[in-house]
Amino acid sequence: MKVLAAAAVAFVALGTAACGDDSDTGTSGDSSAPAKKNVKVGLAFDIGGRGDKSFNDSAAAGLDRVKSELNVEVKDLAAVAGESENDKYARLKLLCDNGYNPVIAVGFVYDGADAKNGPLARAAKDCPKTKFAIVDGGTTADNVADLVFAEEQGSFLVGAAAALKTKSGTVGFIGGCQVDLIKKFEAGFAAGAKAAKADVKVLTNYLSTPAEACKGFNDPTGGNTAASGMYDQGADVIYAAAGGSGTGVFEAAKAKSKLAIGVDSDQYNTVTDASLKAVIMTSMLKRVDNAVFNFVKDFADDKFKAGPTVFDLKADGVGYATSGGQVDDIKTKLDAFKADIVSGKITVPTK
């Protein structure tokens, strides 16, 4: 099993730290915060892992904050493109077997095709004393917390921003994979665009399907091609809910002298190529970092809660970025939409 072998090598490389050595307890944080000796946090990334400048990096930021502020040992393991559900199970089980508790699974892929019998469900059953969390998942078990988000609400705000900024009257949405989760992003984006400008045209393209292992979350070339075609159809602002593929969308925006909207992280600040900053109008913020940190803190404080916890606009679980100043002139309008969503005046669709 390739993933299991690779993960095992990672643990060997850790040396004694993987067995609880104080050399990996996050002592770079506040020295006044005592190490929680019974807390060792394991995290399993989705495809793309650290460095995707988006979804996984938001989770990584939360894990890094856990290490720094809570002064506990952490370990993360990367996923591999094309891996099987058994590989995902093996990764979670390996963290459990090496004493990591809690263990966090990043992404709905850890639910598998059937959340009742998927990778996380199996690991939770085989490790009953370990507490797990899954970001964007739906696995149900007494030792699993589901960290879910109101992506449609944050997407509504950037959809409104796109409509308020478009000069052509056409905007676009690119999804990484045609699954219900990403359709929530699309639904919110389209609703926000229509709320801000009723006659705006919204183009849509998905880069992959579950049958293709949702490879569109890590396909910058595919993102570039899709965005280029959409710009050629008249779109001048494109929202990419496609993980690492977003870089390709930004490159296409630069080549076509158009604009793009990032996702999950504030991609104006995370993009590697500084020349792409000018085309990133805003980003839909999905605070996976806060969800990861809060989950671990609650666990350390003996406040673990199984089942779903929803991070929405009211909880600052989603939002929009202002880096670069390109939405400063419409911020008042966007914040008015936000207030209406929080108050319940506007109900954002998920389909």
Short mmCIF file of C-alpha atoms in Angstrom, two decimals:
data_model
loop_
_atom_site.label_atom_id
_atom_site.label_comp_id
_atom_site.label_asym_id
_atom_site.label_seq_id
_atom_site.Cartn_x
_atom_site.Cartn_y
_atom_site.Cartn_z
CA MET A 1 0.00 0.00 0.00
CA LYS A 2 1.84 3.07 -1.28
CA VAL A 3 0.28 5.69 0.98
CA LEU A 4 0.68 3.57 4.10
CA ALA A 5 4.32 2.95 3.27
CA ALA A 6 4.96 6.63 2.60
CA ALA A 7 3.27 7.63 5.83
CA ALA A 8 5.24 5.04 7.76
CA VAL A 9 8.45 6.51 6.39
CA ALA A 10 7.29 9.92 7.59
CA PHE A 11 6.86 8.58 11.09
CA VAL A 12 10.26 6.91 11.05
CA ALA A 13 11.76 10.24 9.99
CA LEU A 14 10.15 11.83 13.00
CA GLY A 15 12.28 9.65 15.22
CA THR A 16 11.53 9.84 18.88
CA ALA A 17 9.34 12.91 18.33
CA ALA A 18 6.61 10.65 16.97
CA CYS A 19 6.60 8.85 20.29
CA GLY A 20 6.05 12.04 22.27
CA ASP A 21 9.50 13.59 22.51
CA ASP A 22 9.38 17.22 23.66
CA SER A 23 11.35 18.30 20.58
CA ASP A 24 8.07 18.65 18.63
CA THR A 25 5.77 20.19 21.22
CA GLY A 26 5.46 23.61 19.63
CA THR A 27 7.56 25.49 22.17
CA SER A 28 7.80 28.45 19.79
CA GLY A 29 4.47 29.64 21.20
CA ASP A 30 3.71 31.44 24.46
CA SER A 31 6.04 29.87 27.03
CA SER A 32 3.47 30.62 29.72
CA ALA A 33 1.07 28.15 28.10
CA PRO A 34 1.88 24.70 29.52
CA ALA A 35 2.09 21.80 27.09
CA LYS A 36 -0.98 19.59 27.17
CA LYS A 37 0.83 16.28 27.64
CA ASN A 38 -2.15 14.16 26.61
CA VAL A 39 -2.78 16.07 23.41
CA LYS A 40 -0.96 15.13 20.20
CA VAL A 41 -2.73 16.45 17.14
CA GLY A 42 -2.68 14.54 13.87
CA LEU A 43 -3.98 16.02 10.64
CA ALA A 44 -4.55 14.32 7.29
CA PHE A 45 -4.64 16.67 4.30
CA ASP A 46 -6.83 16.52 1.23
CA ILE A 47 -5.28 16.28 -2.26
CA GLY A 48 -2.93 19.22 -2.78
CA GLY A 49 -1.76 19.33 0.83
CA ARG A 50 0.36 22.14 2.20
CA GLY A 51 1.22 24.63 -0.49
CA ASP A 52 -2.09 24.66 -2.37
CA LYS A 53 -2.48 28.34 -1.33
CA SER A 54 -6.14 27.65 -0.62
CA PHE A 55 -8.17 25.03 1.28
CA ASN A 56 -5.37 22.85 2.66
CA ASP A 57 -3.22 25.84 3.53
CA SER A 58 -6.07 27.27 5.59
CA ALA A 59 -6.18 24.01 7.56
CA ALA A 60 -2.39 24.11 7.87
CA ALA A 61 -2.55 27.64 9.29
CA GLY A 62 -4.93 26.40 11.97
CA LEU A 63 -2.62 23.49 12.81
CA ASP A 64 0.39 25.81 13.01
CA ARG A 65 -1.56 28.05 15.37
CA VAL A 66 -2.41 25.01 17.50
CA LYS A 67 1.29 24.20 17.80
CA SER A 68 2.27 27.77 18.61
CA GLU A 69 -0.52 28.89 20.92
CA LEU A 70 -1.55 25.67 22.64
CA ASN A 71 2.00 24.33 22.89
CA VAL A 72 1.19 20.78 21.81
CA GLU A 73 2.76 18.30 19.43
CA VAL A 74 1.36 18.20 15.91
CA LYS A 75 1.89 16.02 12.86
CA ASP A 76 0.39 16.28 9.39
CA LEU A 77 0.37 13.78 6.54
CA ALA A 78 -0.15 14.52 2.86
CA ALA A 79 -2.59 12.84 0.51
CA VAL A 80 -1.55 11.37 -2.84
CA ALA A 81 -3.32 11.98 -6.15
CA GLY A 82 -5.29 8.96 -7.29
CA GLU A 83 -5.17 7.20 -3.94
CA SER A 84 -7.90 4.79 -2.84
CA GLU A 85 -10.31 5.02 0.06
CA ASN A 86 -8.26 2.33 1.78
CA ASP A 87 -5.21 4.60 1.53
CA LYS A 88 -7.17 7.37 3.27
CA TYR A 89 -8.26 4.96 6.00
CA ALA A 90 -4.65 3.81 6.44
CA ARG A 91 -3.48 7.40 6.92
CA LEU A 92 -6.02 8.08 9.66
CA LYS A 93 -5.35 4.72 11.32
CA LEU A 94 -1.61 5.32 11.28
CA LEU A 95 -2.05 8.63 13.11
CA CYS A 96 -4.30 6.91 15.64
CA ASP A 97 -1.92 3.99 16.13
CA ASN A 98 0.94 6.41 16.77
CA GLY A 99 -0.90 8.05 19.65
CA TYR A 100 -2.26 11.14 17.94
CA ASN A 101 -5.48 12.28 19.57
CA PRO A 102 -7.38 14.16 18.26
CA VAL A 103 -7.06 13.39 14.54
CA ILE A 104 -8.40 15.79 11.91
CA ALA A 105 -9.40 14.72 8.38
CA VAL A 106 -9.39 17.61 5.91
CA GLY A 107 -11.98 17.31 3.17
CA PHE A 108 -15.13 15.38 2.25
CA VAL A 109 -12.98 12.75 0.53
CA TYR A 110 -12.46 11.14 3.95
CA ASP A 111 -16.19 10.37 4.03
CA GLY A 112 -15.70 8.22 0.97
CA ALA A 113 -18.51 7.22 -1.37
CA ASP A 114 -20.54 6.03 1.63
CA ALA A 115 -20.01 8.05 4.81
CA LYS A 116 -21.35 5.18 6.92
CA ASN A 117 -18.57 2.87 5.76
CA GLY A 118 -15.95 5.28 4.44
CA PRO A 119 -12.35 5.87 5.51
CA LEU A 120 -13.19 8.02 8.53
CA ALA A 121 -16.08 5.83 9.68
CA ARG A 122 -13.77 2.81 9.64
CA ALA A 123 -11.00 4.62 11.49
CA ALA A 124 -13.42 5.96 14.10
CA LYS A 125 -14.74 2.44 14.70
CA ASP A 126 -11.26 0.92 14.94
CA CYS A 127 -10.01 3.73 17.22
CA PRO A 128 -12.94 4.24 19.63
CA LYS A 129 -10.83 6.11 22.19
CA THR A 130 -9.58 8.63 19.61
CA LYS A 131 -11.58 11.76 18.86
CA PHE A 132 -11.78 12.74 15.21
CA ALA A 133 -12.91 15.80 13.27
CA ILE A 134 -13.65 16.10 9.58
CA VAL A 135 -13.74 19.35 7.64
CA ASP A 136 -16.67 19.41 5.19
CA GLY A 137 -17.70 15.89 6.08
CA GLY A 138 -20.81 14.04 7.18
CA THR A 139 -19.51 10.95 8.97
CA THR A 140 -21.67 10.22 12.01
CA ALA A 141 -20.13 8.60 15.08
CA ASP A 142 -19.89 9.32 18.79
CA ASN A 143 -16.20 10.17 18.43
CA VAL A 144 -16.44 12.33 15.28
CA ALA A 145 -17.03 16.09 15.06
CA ASP A 146 -18.16 17.47 11.70
CA LEU A 147 -16.78 20.95 10.96
CA VAL A 148 -19.01 22.39 8.26
CA PHE A 149 -19.36 25.82 6.70
CA ALA A 150 -21.98 28.06 5.13
CA GLU A 151 -19.94 28.42 1.94
CA GLU A 152 -23.00 29.69 0.11
CA GLN A 153 -23.11 32.78 2.36
CA GLY A 154 -19.51 33.81 1.72
CA SER A 155 -19.96 33.01 -1.97
CA PHE A 156 -23.04 35.26 -2.07
CA LEU A 157 -20.88 38.20 -1.00
CA VAL A 158 -18.19 37.64 -3.64
CA GLY A 159 -20.92 37.04 -6.22
CA ALA A 160 -22.34 40.43 -5.36
CA ALA A 161 -18.84 41.90 -5.63
CA ALA A 162 -18.37 40.34 -9.08
CA ALA A 163 -21.67 41.77 -10.32
CA LEU A 164 -20.92 45.21 -8.91
CA LYS A 165 -17.51 45.22 -10.60
CA THR A 166 -18.25 43.62 -13.97
CA LYS A 167 -18.08 45.91 -16.98
CA SER A 168 -19.20 43.30 -19.51
CA GLY A 169 -22.25 42.14 -17.58
CA THR A 170 -20.93 38.56 -17.56
CA VAL A 171 -19.18 36.77 -14.68
CA GLY A 172 -18.02 33.19 -14.27
CA PHE A 173 -17.81 30.35 -11.76
CA ILE A 174 -15.29 27.50 -11.98
CA GLY A 175 -15.69 24.54 -9.62
CA GLY A 176 -13.00 21.99 -8.90
CA CYS A 177 -15.37 19.01 -8.83
CA GLN A 178 -19.05 18.52 -9.56
CA VAL A 179 -20.17 17.58 -6.04
CA ASP A 180 -22.87 18.96 -3.75
CA LEU A 181 -20.35 20.87 -1.63
CA ILE A 182 -19.00 22.90 -4.56
CA LYS A 183 -22.52 23.41 -5.89
CA LYS A 184 -23.16 25.33 -2.65
CA PHE A 185 -20.39 27.75 -3.71
CA GLU A 186 -21.96 28.08 -7.17
CA ALA A 187 -25.49 28.61 -5.81
CA GLY A 188 -24.37 31.32 -3.41
CA PHE A 189 -22.23 33.06 -6.03
CA ALA A 190 -25.05 33.16 -8.59
CA ALA A 191 -27.57 34.36 -5.99
CA GLY A 192 -25.27 37.15 -4.85
CA ALA A 193 -24.55 38.24 -8.40
CA LYS A 194 -28.27 38.37 -9.25
CA ALA A 195 -29.07 40.23 -6.02
CA ALA A 196 -26.57 42.93 -6.89
CA LYS A 197 -27.40 43.11 -10.61
CA ALA A 198 -30.51 41.24 -11.76
CA ASP A 199 -29.51 41.02 -15.43
CA VAL A 200 -25.95 39.76 -14.90
CA LYS A 201 -25.02 36.61 -16.85
CA VAL A 202 -23.29 33.80 -14.90
CA LEU A 203 -21.19 31.22 -16.77
CA THR A 204 -20.34 27.91 -15.05
CA ASN A 205 -17.70 25.24 -15.60
CA TYR A 206 -16.60 22.25 -13.49
CA LEU A 207 -13.10 20.85 -13.92
CA SER A 208 -13.82 17.25 -12.87
CA THR A 209 -16.29 14.74 -11.44
CA PRO A 210 -16.11 12.24 -8.55
CA ALA A 211 -15.55 9.52 -11.17
CA GLU A 212 -12.29 11.31 -11.99
CA ALA A 213 -11.30 11.39 -8.30
CA CYS A 214 -12.06 15.13 -8.25
CA LYS A 215 -8.71 15.81 -9.90
CA GLY A 216 -9.90 19.34 -10.71
CA PHE A 217 -8.85 20.54 -7.28
CA ASN A 218 -5.19 20.18 -8.23
CA ASP A 219 -5.09 20.98 -11.95
CA PRO A 220 -3.80 24.52 -12.61
CA THR A 221 -3.51 23.82 -16.34
CA GLY A 222 -7.15 22.79 -16.49
CA GLY A 223 -8.10 25.86 -14.49
CA ASN A 224 -6.21 28.08 -16.93
CA THR A 225 -7.86 26.50 -19.96
CA ALA A 226 -11.36 26.74 -18.49
CA ALA A 227 -10.89 30.35 -17.40
CA SER A 228 -9.41 31.40 -20.74
CA GLY A 229 -12.44 30.01 -22.53
CA MET A 230 -14.80 31.75 -20.13
CA TYR A 231 -13.01 35.10 -20.56
CA ASP A 232 -13.28 34.62 -24.33
CA GLN A 233 -17.04 34.20 -23.87
CA GLY A 234 -17.24 37.65 -22.33
CA ALA A 235 -16.73 37.11 -18.61
CA ASP A 236 -14.49 39.69 -16.98
CA VAL A 237 -14.61 38.37 -13.38
CA ILE A 238 -14.30 34.66 -12.52
CA TYR A 239 -14.72 33.00 -9.11
CA ALA A 240 -12.64 29.84 -8.76
CA ALA A 241 -13.75 27.36 -6.09
CA ALA A 242 -11.14 24.87 -7.22
CA GLY A 243 -8.34 24.63 -4.68
CA GLY A 244 -4.90 24.51 -6.26
CA SER A 245 -6.38 24.93 -9.74
CA GLY A 246 -7.11 28.54 -8.86
CA THR A 247 -3.55 29.48 -9.72
CA GLY A 248 -4.27 28.61 -13.35
CA VAL A 249 -7.37 30.81 -13.26
CA PHE A 250 -5.31 33.72 -11.94
CA GLU A 251 -2.74 33.20 -14.69
CA ALA A 252 -5.50 33.27 -17.30
CA ALA A 253 -6.90 36.46 -15.78
CA LYS A 254 -3.48 38.08 -16.02
CA ALA A 255 -3.05 36.97 -19.65
CA LYS A 256 -6.50 38.31 -20.59
CA SER A 257 -6.27 41.49 -18.45
CA LYS A 258 -9.36 40.42 -16.48
CA LEU A 259 -10.17 39.81 -12.80
CA ALA A 260 -10.55 36.72 -10.63
CA ILE A 261 -11.81 35.84 -7.17
CA GLY A 262 -9.95 33.46 -4.87
CA VAL A 263 -11.33 30.97 -2.36
CA ASP A 264 -10.82 29.62 1.16
CA SER A 265 -7.66 31.61 1.98
CA ASP A 266 -6.97 35.29 1.23
CA GLN A 267 -5.25 34.37 -2.00
CA TYR A 268 -4.02 37.90 -2.61
CA ASN A 269 -1.65 37.23 0.29
CA THR A 270 -0.91 33.55 -0.37
CA VAL A 271 -0.26 33.50 -4.12
CA THR A 272 3.39 32.72 -4.88
CA ASP A 273 3.68 34.84 -8.02
CA ALA A 274 3.39 38.47 -6.87
CA SER A 275 2.44 39.56 -10.40
CA LEU A 276 -0.90 37.77 -9.96
CA LYS A 277 -1.96 39.93 -7.02
CA ALA A 278 -3.30 42.63 -9.35
CA VAL A 279 -5.95 40.29 -10.82
CA ILE A 280 -7.23 38.93 -7.49
CA MET A 281 -10.14 41.24 -6.77
CA THR A 282 -11.14 39.51 -3.53
CA SER A 283 -11.36 36.01 -2.05
CA MET A 284 -14.16 34.12 -0.35
CA LEU A 285 -12.76 33.35 3.08
CA LYS A 286 -13.53 29.95 4.54
CA ARG A 287 -11.98 29.96 8.00
CA VAL A 288 -10.85 26.36 8.16
CA ASP A 289 -7.97 27.66 10.29
CA ASN A 290 -10.38 28.84 12.99
CA ALA A 291 -12.36 25.60 12.83
CA VAL A 292 -9.22 23.49 13.30
CA PHE A 293 -7.92 25.64 16.13
CA ASN A 294 -11.24 25.83 17.96
CA PHE A 295 -11.78 22.08 17.67
CA VAL A 296 -8.40 21.28 19.20
CA LYS A 297 -8.81 23.89 21.95
CA ASP A 298 -12.21 22.45 22.87
CA PHE A 299 -10.74 18.96 22.93
CA ALA A 300 -7.91 20.10 25.20
CA ASP A 301 -10.47 21.74 27.49
CA ASP A 302 -12.55 18.52 27.63
CA LYS A 303 -15.31 20.13 25.54
CA PHE A 304 -15.36 17.73 22.59
CA LYS A 305 -18.76 17.70 20.86
CA ALA A 306 -19.69 15.06 18.32
CA GLY A 307 -21.82 15.95 15.31
CA PRO A 308 -21.93 19.10 13.18
CA THR A 309 -20.68 22.55 14.13
CA VAL A 310 -21.58 25.16 11.50
CA PHE A 311 -19.27 28.07 10.73
CA ASP A 312 -21.36 30.75 9.00
CA LEU A 313 -21.27 34.55 8.55
CA LYS A 314 -22.60 35.12 12.04
CA ALA A 315 -19.75 33.07 13.50
CA ASP A 316 -17.18 34.63 11.13
CA GLY A 317 -16.69 31.20 9.62
CA VAL A 318 -16.93 32.66 6.11
CA GLY A 319 -16.50 36.12 4.63
CA TYR A 320 -14.65 38.08 1.98
CA ALA A 321 -11.15 39.54 1.75
CA THR A 322 -10.30 43.22 1.21
CA SER A 323 -6.56 42.83 0.54
CA GLY A 324 -5.43 44.88 -2.44
CA GLY A 325 -8.18 47.47 -2.03
CA GLN A 326 -10.17 46.50 -5.12
CA VAL A 327 -13.47 46.16 -3.26
CA ASP A 328 -13.03 49.15 -0.96
CA ASP A 329 -15.48 51.21 -3.02
CA ILE A 330 -18.25 48.60 -2.70
CA LYS A 331 -17.55 47.45 0.85
CA THR A 332 -20.56 49.31 2.25
CA LYS A 333 -22.87 47.47 -0.14
CA LEU A 334 -21.27 44.11 0.61
CA ASP A 335 -21.52 44.65 4.34
CA ALA A 336 -25.20 45.55 3.93
CA PHE A 337 -25.76 42.22 2.19
CA LYS A 338 -23.85 40.50 5.02
CA ALA A 339 -26.06 42.16 7.64
CA ASP A 340 -29.19 41.03 5.80
CA ILE A 341 -27.93 37.45 5.67
CA VAL A 342 -27.00 37.40 9.36
CA SER A 343 -30.38 38.88 10.33
CA GLY A 344 -32.26 36.37 8.21
CA LYS A 345 -33.65 38.95 5.82
CA ILE A 346 -31.80 37.15 3.03
CA THR A 347 -31.73 33.35 2.89
CA VAL A 348 -28.97 32.17 0.60
CA PRO A 349 -29.74 29.05 -1.49
CA THR A 350 -27.50 25.98 -1.34
CA LYS A 351 -28.61 24.51 -4.66
#
